């Protein structure tokens, strides 16, 4: 059984206390720090850029899981890698030369991920499974934190896990969007081995207690059986 990894999304943290928030969530047991990058074009919101990732790298040694919700990501992946991103995930819908971008990320020694919006078919990325390290399934329409989890994405998560198993490759299956203690068991049972949680952790009032609660819930699940 492989441990389910928890990736707090700093989109929901208190940016006025960023260093304190990062250190607190690290102490609480975060496995990765999820960094949402939005450009106001691919999604209707604007967040942060490479300079912010570079600043994060000075205050944490935890893996920086950088999710690029931007158009033309191939123009920017090198900047995010130079800034300190450990995993760079791009959206299949935003990149017409996806394999080239994946190769660009991996050739610079970083893990490459590909993400799909809720409305996008898994067929869109099946050809790229031979090259990626991570597949990210969105369970909300990307752009804002605090949205409601779309339960109808669960069969898609399971289908994604089945596709990954057929490749024989060790590809992480990450799920992001509206994940809470009340639904995380279903997400992991469907096939996820990395769960992104924003408001559920950063608005909980006790990061360590919330992460312990989530770990207890998912500890009985073994995604490898799917």
mmCIF file of C-alpha atoms in Angstrom, residues 86-184:
data_model
loop_
_atom_site.group_PDB
_atom_site.id
_atom_site.type_symbol
_atom_site.label_atom_id
_atom_site.label_comp_id
_atom_site.label_asym_id
_atom_site.label_seq_id
_atom_site.Cartn_x
_atom_site.Cartn_y
_atom_site.Cartn_z
ATOM 1 C CA UNK A 86 9.925 20.573 -8.349
ATOM 2 C CA UNK A 87 6.821 19.404 -10.235
ATOM 3 C CA UNK A 88 5.405 21.424 -13.119
ATOM 4 C CA UNK A 89 1.899 20.573 -14.288
ATOM 5 C CA UNK A 90 0.379 22.075 -17.413
ATOM 6 C CA UNK A 91 -3.124 21.794 -18.825
ATOM 7 C CA UNK A 92 -3.616 19.646 -21.893
ATOM 8 C CA UNK A 93 -6.286 22.092 -23.072
ATOM 9 C CA UNK A 94 -3.800 24.975 -23.035
ATOM 10 C CA UNK A 95 -0.900 23.404 -24.928
ATOM 11 C CA UNK A 96 -1.009 22.386 -28.588
ATOM 12 C CA UNK A 97 2.496 20.886 -28.368
ATOM 13 C CA UNK A 98 2.055 18.994 -25.124
ATOM 14 C CA UNK A 99 4.762 16.352 -25.602
ATOM 15 C CA UNK A 100 7.295 19.050 -26.402
ATOM 16 C CA UNK A 101 6.443 20.870 -23.177
ATOM 17 C CA UNK A 102 6.612 17.651 -21.148
ATOM 18 C CA UNK A 103 10.039 16.937 -22.616
ATOM 19 C CA UNK A 104 11.133 20.487 -21.804
ATOM 20 C CA UNK A 105 10.194 19.983 -18.142
ATOM 21 C CA UNK A 106 11.777 16.550 -17.770
ATOM 22 C CA UNK A 107 14.953 17.529 -19.622
ATOM 23 C CA UNK A 108 15.530 20.131 -16.910
ATOM 24 C CA UNK A 109 15.348 17.480 -14.217
ATOM 25 C CA UNK A 110 11.826 18.141 -12.957
ATOM 26 C CA UNK A 111 8.719 15.987 -12.819
ATOM 27 C CA UNK A 112 6.162 16.733 -15.516
ATOM 28 C CA UNK A 113 2.435 16.686 -14.903
ATOM 29 C CA UNK A 114 -0.588 17.123 -17.140
ATOM 30 C CA UNK A 115 -3.971 18.323 -15.913
ATOM 31 C CA UNK A 116 -7.501 17.984 -17.276
ATOM 32 C CA UNK A 117 -10.517 20.188 -16.650
ATOM 33 C CA UNK A 118 -13.756 18.455 -15.602
ATOM 34 C CA UNK A 119 -15.212 18.657 -19.104
ATOM 35 C CA UNK A 120 -12.120 17.242 -20.821
ATOM 36 C CA UNK A 121 -11.933 13.593 -21.841
ATOM 37 C CA UNK A 122 -9.117 11.309 -20.759
ATOM 38 C CA UNK A 123 -8.607 10.612 -24.451
ATOM 39 C CA UNK A 124 -6.978 14.018 -24.626
ATOM 40 C CA UNK A 125 -3.935 12.803 -22.676
ATOM 41 C CA UNK A 126 -3.843 9.051 -23.278
ATOM 42 C CA UNK A 127 -1.075 9.404 -25.848
ATOM 43 C CA UNK A 128 1.052 11.369 -23.349
ATOM 44 C CA UNK A 129 0.978 8.810 -20.523
ATOM 45 C CA UNK A 130 4.222 7.364 -21.854
ATOM 46 C CA UNK A 131 6.009 10.583 -20.914
ATOM 47 C CA UNK A 132 4.441 12.103 -17.791
ATOM 48 C CA UNK A 133 5.151 11.660 -14.084
ATOM 49 C CA UNK A 134 1.801 12.926 -12.812
ATOM 50 C CA UNK A 135 -1.788 13.201 -13.995
ATOM 51 C CA UNK A 136 -3.967 15.815 -12.302
ATOM 52 C CA UNK A 137 -7.747 15.457 -12.496
ATOM 53 C CA UNK A 138 -9.695 18.613 -11.643
ATOM 54 C CA UNK A 139 -12.873 18.061 -9.650
ATOM 55 C CA UNK A 140 -13.910 21.710 -9.929
ATOM 56 C CA UNK A 141 -13.658 24.112 -12.838
ATOM 57 C CA UNK A 142 -10.280 25.766 -12.190
ATOM 58 C CA UNK A 143 -9.932 29.405 -11.281
ATOM 59 C CA UNK A 144 -11.023 29.847 -7.686
ATOM 60 C CA UNK A 145 -10.614 28.157 -4.329
ATOM 61 C CA UNK A 146 -13.494 27.017 -2.162
ATOM 62 C CA UNK A 147 -15.632 25.550 -4.932
ATOM 63 C CA UNK A 148 -17.917 22.555 -4.530
ATOM 64 C CA UNK A 149 -16.528 19.128 -5.399
ATOM 65 C CA UNK A 150 -18.054 17.612 -8.555
ATOM 66 C CA UNK A 151 -18.993 14.080 -7.534
ATOM 67 C CA UNK A 152 -19.476 12.924 -11.130
ATOM 68 C CA UNK A 153 -15.704 13.119 -11.621
ATOM 69 C CA UNK A 154 -15.178 9.944 -9.568
ATOM 70 C CA UNK A 155 -15.643 7.517 -12.504
ATOM 71 C CA UNK A 156 -13.128 9.629 -14.414
ATOM 72 C CA UNK A 157 -10.605 9.260 -11.571
ATOM 73 C CA UNK A 158 -11.092 5.492 -11.618
ATOM 74 C CA UNK A 159 -10.752 5.371 -15.399
ATOM 75 C CA UNK A 160 -7.551 7.417 -15.130
ATOM 76 C CA UNK A 161 -6.130 4.977 -12.577
ATOM 77 C CA UNK A 162 -6.983 2.073 -14.888
ATOM 78 C CA UNK A 163 -5.247 3.813 -17.803
ATOM 79 C CA UNK A 164 -2.164 4.380 -15.655
ATOM 80 C CA UNK A 165 -2.054 0.740 -14.545
ATOM 81 C CA UNK A 166 -2.079 -0.400 -18.169
ATOM 82 C CA UNK A 167 1.076 1.617 -18.863
ATOM 83 C CA UNK A 168 3.029 -0.180 -16.128
ATOM 84 C CA UNK A 169 4.571 3.172 -15.228
ATOM 85 C CA UNK A 170 4.708 4.768 -11.786
ATOM 86 C CA UNK A 171 2.548 7.792 -12.543
ATOM 87 C CA UNK A 172 1.031 9.743 -9.659
ATOM 88 C CA UNK A 173 -2.694 10.457 -9.866
ATOM 89 C CA UNK A 174 -3.486 13.763 -8.219
ATOM 90 C CA UNK A 175 -6.974 15.184 -7.661
ATOM 91 C CA UNK A 176 -7.730 18.840 -6.965
ATOM 92 C CA UNK A 177 -10.965 20.670 -6.257
ATOM 93 C CA UNK A 178 -13.329 20.828 -3.321
ATOM 94 C CA UNK A 179 -11.702 17.940 -1.453
ATOM 95 C CA UNK A 180 -12.639 17.754 2.206
ATOM 96 C CA UNK A 181 -12.510 15.236 5.020
ATOM 97 C CA UNK A 182 -16.098 14.345 4.123
ATOM 98 C CA UNK A 183 -15.269 13.218 0.568
ATOM 99 C CA UNK A 184 -11.549 12.393 0.568
#
